[in-house]
Amino acid sequence: MPELPEITLFRNYVRETSLKKTIKKIDFPESSLLQAPAEDFKNELIGKKFQAAERLGKYLVITTTGSPSLIFHFGMTGKLEYYSNQDPPKYSKMILYFEDDYRLAFTCRRKLGKIYLTEDLESFKKENELGPDALEISEKEFLNLLEEKTGAIKAVLTDQHVISGIGNVYSDEMLYQCKIHPKTKTSEISASDKKKLYKKMKHVLEMAIDKEGVRKDFPKTWMIQHRKDGADCSKCDGKVKKIKVGGRSTYFCPTCQKEEG
DNA sequence: ACGGATGTTATTAA
DNA sequence: ATTAATAACATCCG
């Protein structure tokens, strides 16, 4: 479940379970996700401890007591599972064994995730051309970034090179709450609507984190509760419509979200 | 049984 | 040089 809020929850999960324990062994049941040789991961991580966990857009960065950091990208189906004395969870790609017999498994059913080892976070950001993090960015910076863009606002919001952290589901949510049509050209959005979008971006992401990603606990008025073609709009008599924007399934209310901003 | 799924990226095309 | 649409990756679920 991997957009910014979900990655934040994985970050918290690692903080609660896996810091400050010596790593004694690592298994790779499947190595196609590895962005460095398996031996490098072993050489660099075994005998060390995780020191901190941080989120960077949709990436989870786990720093160690030594130099390199372990970085996970979750793709569509990545998860972390902390467990002990059981069979590894299904689809495990990397299993870290700690000294106390607890283990942390990275699972990824569709294998769209990636596992990195990096010495230098700044160069990692550059190599991946990551835009500023959606929760870190200032309003001014946000407005400046949108200023340069011309394409559909949804495609801009979900472009990790512009802003990092926002994905398909939450971008729909922000646009719905702002009554902006997802195909609206970014350059045609009024200054006041851009400011509103900034506020809703933060609001949606923070609320999702606050509710620990449990969608049924999100407000009933949110689009996320109505992501189905033909579902009732929570704000008017209209029906939710499904279209494609930037190749992704997009849900919106044609009555609330008119083409012009 | 076929279409779709929370993501990214390489390739084409405009 | 940009930008936008499409395919591909791999696999399960409804």
PDB file of N, CA and C in Angstrom, chain A residues 23 35-36 40-41 44-45 48-54 56 60-72 94 115-122 124:
ATOM      1  N   ILE A  23      22.283  -7.137  13.305  1.00  0.00           N
ATOM      2  CA  ILE A  23      21.835  -7.988  12.197  1.00  0.00           C
ATOM      3  C   ILE A  23      22.803  -9.157  12.093  1.00  0.00           C
ATOM      4  N   GLN A  35      19.368  -3.842  -6.195  1.00  0.00           N
ATOM      5  CA  GLN A  35      20.059  -2.854  -7.015  1.00  0.00           C
ATOM      6  C   GLN A  35      21.564  -2.861  -6.736  1.00  0.00           C
ATOM      7  N   ALA A  36      22.003  -3.818  -5.933  1.00  0.00           N
ATOM      8  CA  ALA A  36      23.433  -4.049  -5.692  1.00  0.00           C
ATOM      9  C   ALA A  36      23.581  -5.551  -5.504  1.00  0.00           C
ATOM     10  N   ASP A  40      27.098  -7.659  -1.446  1.00  0.00           N
ATOM     11  CA  ASP A  40      27.331  -6.310  -0.914  1.00  0.00           C
ATOM     12  C   ASP A  40      26.398  -6.017   0.261  1.00  0.00           C
ATOM     13  N   PHE A  41      25.131  -6.380   0.084  1.00  0.00           N
ATOM     14  CA  PHE A  41      24.184  -6.172   1.188  1.00  0.00           C
ATOM     15  C   PHE A  41      24.666  -6.913   2.439  1.00  0.00           C
ATOM     16  N   GLU A  44      27.898  -5.380   3.928  1.00  0.00           N
ATOM     17  CA  GLU A  44      27.721  -4.048   4.512  1.00  0.00           C
ATOM     18  C   GLU A  44      26.798  -4.040   5.728  1.00  0.00           C
ATOM     19  N   LEU A  45      25.889  -4.998   5.807  1.00  0.00           N
ATOM     20  CA  LEU A  45      24.865  -4.908   6.854  1.00  0.00           C
ATOM     21  C   LEU A  45      25.056  -5.888   8.008  1.00  0.00           C
ATOM     22  N   LYS A  48      26.050  -5.107  11.799  1.00  0.00           N
ATOM     23  CA  LYS A  48      25.691  -3.730  12.139  1.00  0.00           C
ATOM     24  C   LYS A  48      24.292  -3.664  12.717  1.00  0.00           C
ATOM     25  N   LYS A  49      23.918  -2.444  13.127  1.00  0.00           N
ATOM     26  CA  LYS A  49      22.564  -2.214  13.644  1.00  0.00           C
ATOM     27  C   LYS A  49      21.917  -1.108  12.839  1.00  0.00           C
ATOM     28  N   PHE A  50      20.599  -1.195  12.709  1.00  0.00           N
ATOM     29  CA  PHE A  50      19.878  -0.076  12.126  1.00  0.00           C
ATOM     30  C   PHE A  50      19.794   1.042  13.160  1.00  0.00           C
ATOM     31  N   GLN A  51      20.014   2.240  12.674  1.00  0.00           N
ATOM     32  CA  GLN A  51      20.087   3.356  13.598  1.00  0.00           C
ATOM     33  C   GLN A  51      18.840   4.247  13.531  1.00  0.00           C
ATOM     34  N   ALA A  52      18.341   4.462  12.325  1.00  0.00           N
ATOM     35  CA  ALA A  52      17.199   5.356  12.155  1.00  0.00           C
ATOM     36  C   ALA A  52      16.462   4.976  10.882  1.00  0.00           C
ATOM     37  N   ALA A  53      15.199   5.356  10.838  1.00  0.00           N
ATOM     38  CA  ALA A  53      14.402   5.127   9.627  1.00  0.00           C
ATOM     39  C   ALA A  53      13.786   6.451   9.203  1.00  0.00           C
ATOM     40  N   GLU A  54      13.941   6.772   7.933  1.00  0.00           N
ATOM     41  CA  GLU A  54      13.396   8.025   7.413  1.00  0.00           C
ATOM     42  C   GLU A  54      12.684   7.754   6.093  1.00  0.00           C
ATOM     43  N   LEU A  56      11.583   9.192   2.332  1.00  0.00           N
ATOM     44  CA  LEU A  56      11.985  10.149   1.299  1.00  0.00           C
ATOM     45  C   LEU A  56      11.032   9.926   0.129  1.00  0.00           C
ATOM     46  N   LEU A  60      11.802   4.359   1.585  1.00  0.00           N
ATOM     47  CA  LEU A  60      12.100   4.220   3.006  1.00  0.00           C
ATOM     48  C   LEU A  60      13.604   4.032   3.163  1.00  0.00           C
ATOM     49  N   VAL A  61      14.221   4.925   3.896  1.00  0.00           N
ATOM     50  CA  VAL A  61      15.671   4.900   4.097  1.00  0.00           C
ATOM     51  C   VAL A  61      15.956   4.433   5.514  1.00  0.00           C
ATOM     52  N   ILE A  62      16.746   3.365   5.632  1.00  0.00           N
ATOM     53  CA  ILE A  62      17.121   2.876   6.961  1.00  0.00           C
ATOM     54  C   ILE A  62      18.632   3.022   7.110  1.00  0.00           C
ATOM     55  N   THR A  63      19.035   3.899   7.998  1.00  0.00           N
ATOM     56  CA  THR A  63      20.475   4.125   8.173  1.00  0.00           C
ATOM     57  C   THR A  63      21.035   3.122   9.170  1.00  0.00           C
ATOM     58  N   THR A  64      22.319   2.861   9.032  1.00  0.00           N
ATOM     59  CA  THR A  64      22.978   1.880   9.896  1.00  0.00           C
ATOM     60  C   THR A  64      24.047   2.579  10.730  1.00  0.00           C
ATOM     61  N   THR A  65      24.604   1.816  11.635  1.00  0.00           N
ATOM     62  CA  THR A  65      25.676   2.355  12.466  1.00  0.00           C
ATOM     63  C   THR A  65      26.943   2.598  11.642  1.00  0.00           C
ATOM     64  N   GLY A  66      27.003   1.999  10.475  1.00  0.00           N
ATOM     65  CA  GLY A  66      28.148   2.248   9.598  1.00  0.00           C
ATOM     66  C   GLY A  66      27.771   3.241   8.522  1.00  0.00           C
ATOM     67  N   SER A  67      28.379   3.165   7.381  1.00  0.00           N
ATOM     68  CA  SER A  67      28.111   4.166   6.360  1.00  0.00           C
ATOM     69  C   SER A  67      26.879   3.924   5.491  1.00  0.00           C
ATOM     70  N   PRO A  68      26.747   2.768   4.829  1.00  0.00           N
ATOM     71  CA  PRO A  68      25.672   2.732   3.823  1.00  0.00           C
ATOM     72  C   PRO A  68      24.295   2.598   4.456  1.00  0.00           C
ATOM     73  N   SER A  69      23.294   3.114   3.746  1.00  0.00           N
ATOM     74  CA  SER A  69      21.910   2.960   4.168  1.00  0.00           C
ATOM     75  C   SER A  69      21.209   1.960   3.272  1.00  0.00           C
ATOM     76  N   LEU A  70      20.240   1.292   3.850  1.00  0.00           N
ATOM     77  CA  LEU A  70      19.383   0.359   3.116  1.00  0.00           C
ATOM     78  C   LEU A  70      18.128   1.120   2.715  1.00  0.00           C
ATOM     79  N   ILE A  71      17.756   1.022   1.444  1.00  0.00           N
ATOM     80  CA  ILE A  71      16.587   1.754   0.972  1.00  0.00           C
ATOM     81  C   ILE A  71      15.605   0.808   0.291  1.00  0.00           C
ATOM     82  N   PHE A  72      14.346   0.931   0.676  1.00  0.00           N
ATOM     83  CA  PHE A  72      13.299   0.138   0.037  1.00  0.00           C
ATOM     84  C   PHE A  72      12.402   1.036  -0.797  1.00  0.00           C
ATOM     85  N   MET A  94      13.595 -10.316   0.867  1.00  0.00           N
ATOM     86  CA  MET A  94      14.773 -10.096   1.697  1.00  0.00           C
ATOM     87  C   MET A  94      14.367 -10.331   3.142  1.00  0.00           C
ATOM     88  N   ILE A 115      15.312  -2.689  -3.992  1.00  0.00           N
ATOM     89  CA  ILE A 115      16.083  -2.621  -2.757  1.00  0.00           C
ATOM     90  C   ILE A 115      17.470  -2.064  -3.082  1.00  0.00           C
ATOM     91  N   TYR A 116      17.812  -0.969  -2.448  1.00  0.00           N
ATOM     92  CA  TYR A 116      19.067  -0.275  -2.748  1.00  0.00           C
ATOM     93  C   TYR A 116      19.986  -0.279  -1.542  1.00  0.00           C
ATOM     94  N   LEU A 117      21.246  -0.062  -1.821  1.00  0.00           N
ATOM     95  CA  LEU A 117      22.251   0.172  -0.796  1.00  0.00           C
ATOM     96  C   LEU A 117      22.953   1.445  -1.245  1.00  0.00           C
ATOM     97  N   THR A 118      22.962   2.452  -0.393  1.00  0.00           N
ATOM     98  CA  THR A 118      23.590   3.681  -0.853  1.00  0.00           C
ATOM     99  C   THR A 118      24.432   4.343   0.225  1.00  0.00           C
ATOM    100  N   GLU A 119      25.548   4.881  -0.203  1.00  0.00           N
ATOM    101  CA  GLU A 119      26.469   5.560   0.714  1.00  0.00           C
ATOM    102  C   GLU A 119      26.021   6.992   0.949  1.00  0.00           C
ATOM    103  N   ASP A 120      25.397   7.557  -0.060  1.00  0.00           N
ATOM    104  CA  ASP A 120      25.187   8.999  -0.030  1.00  0.00           C
ATOM    105  C   ASP A 120      23.771   9.346  -0.473  1.00  0.00           C
ATOM    106  N   LEU A 121      22.981   9.802   0.468  1.00  0.00           N
ATOM    107  CA  LEU A 121      21.578  10.091   0.184  1.00  0.00           C
ATOM    108  C   LEU A 121      21.400  11.180  -0.863  1.00  0.00           C
ATOM    109  N   GLU A 122      22.238  12.182  -0.819  1.00  0.00           N
ATOM    110  CA  GLU A 122      22.100  13.288  -1.770  1.00  0.00           C
ATOM    111  C   GLU A 122      22.280  12.800  -3.202  1.00  0.00           C
ATOM    112  N   PHE A 124      21.824   9.788  -4.158  1.00  0.00           N
ATOM    113  CA  PHE A 124      20.683   8.908  -4.431  1.00  0.00           C
ATOM    114  C   PHE A 124      19.497   9.727  -4.937  1.00  0.00           C
TER     115      PHE A 124
END
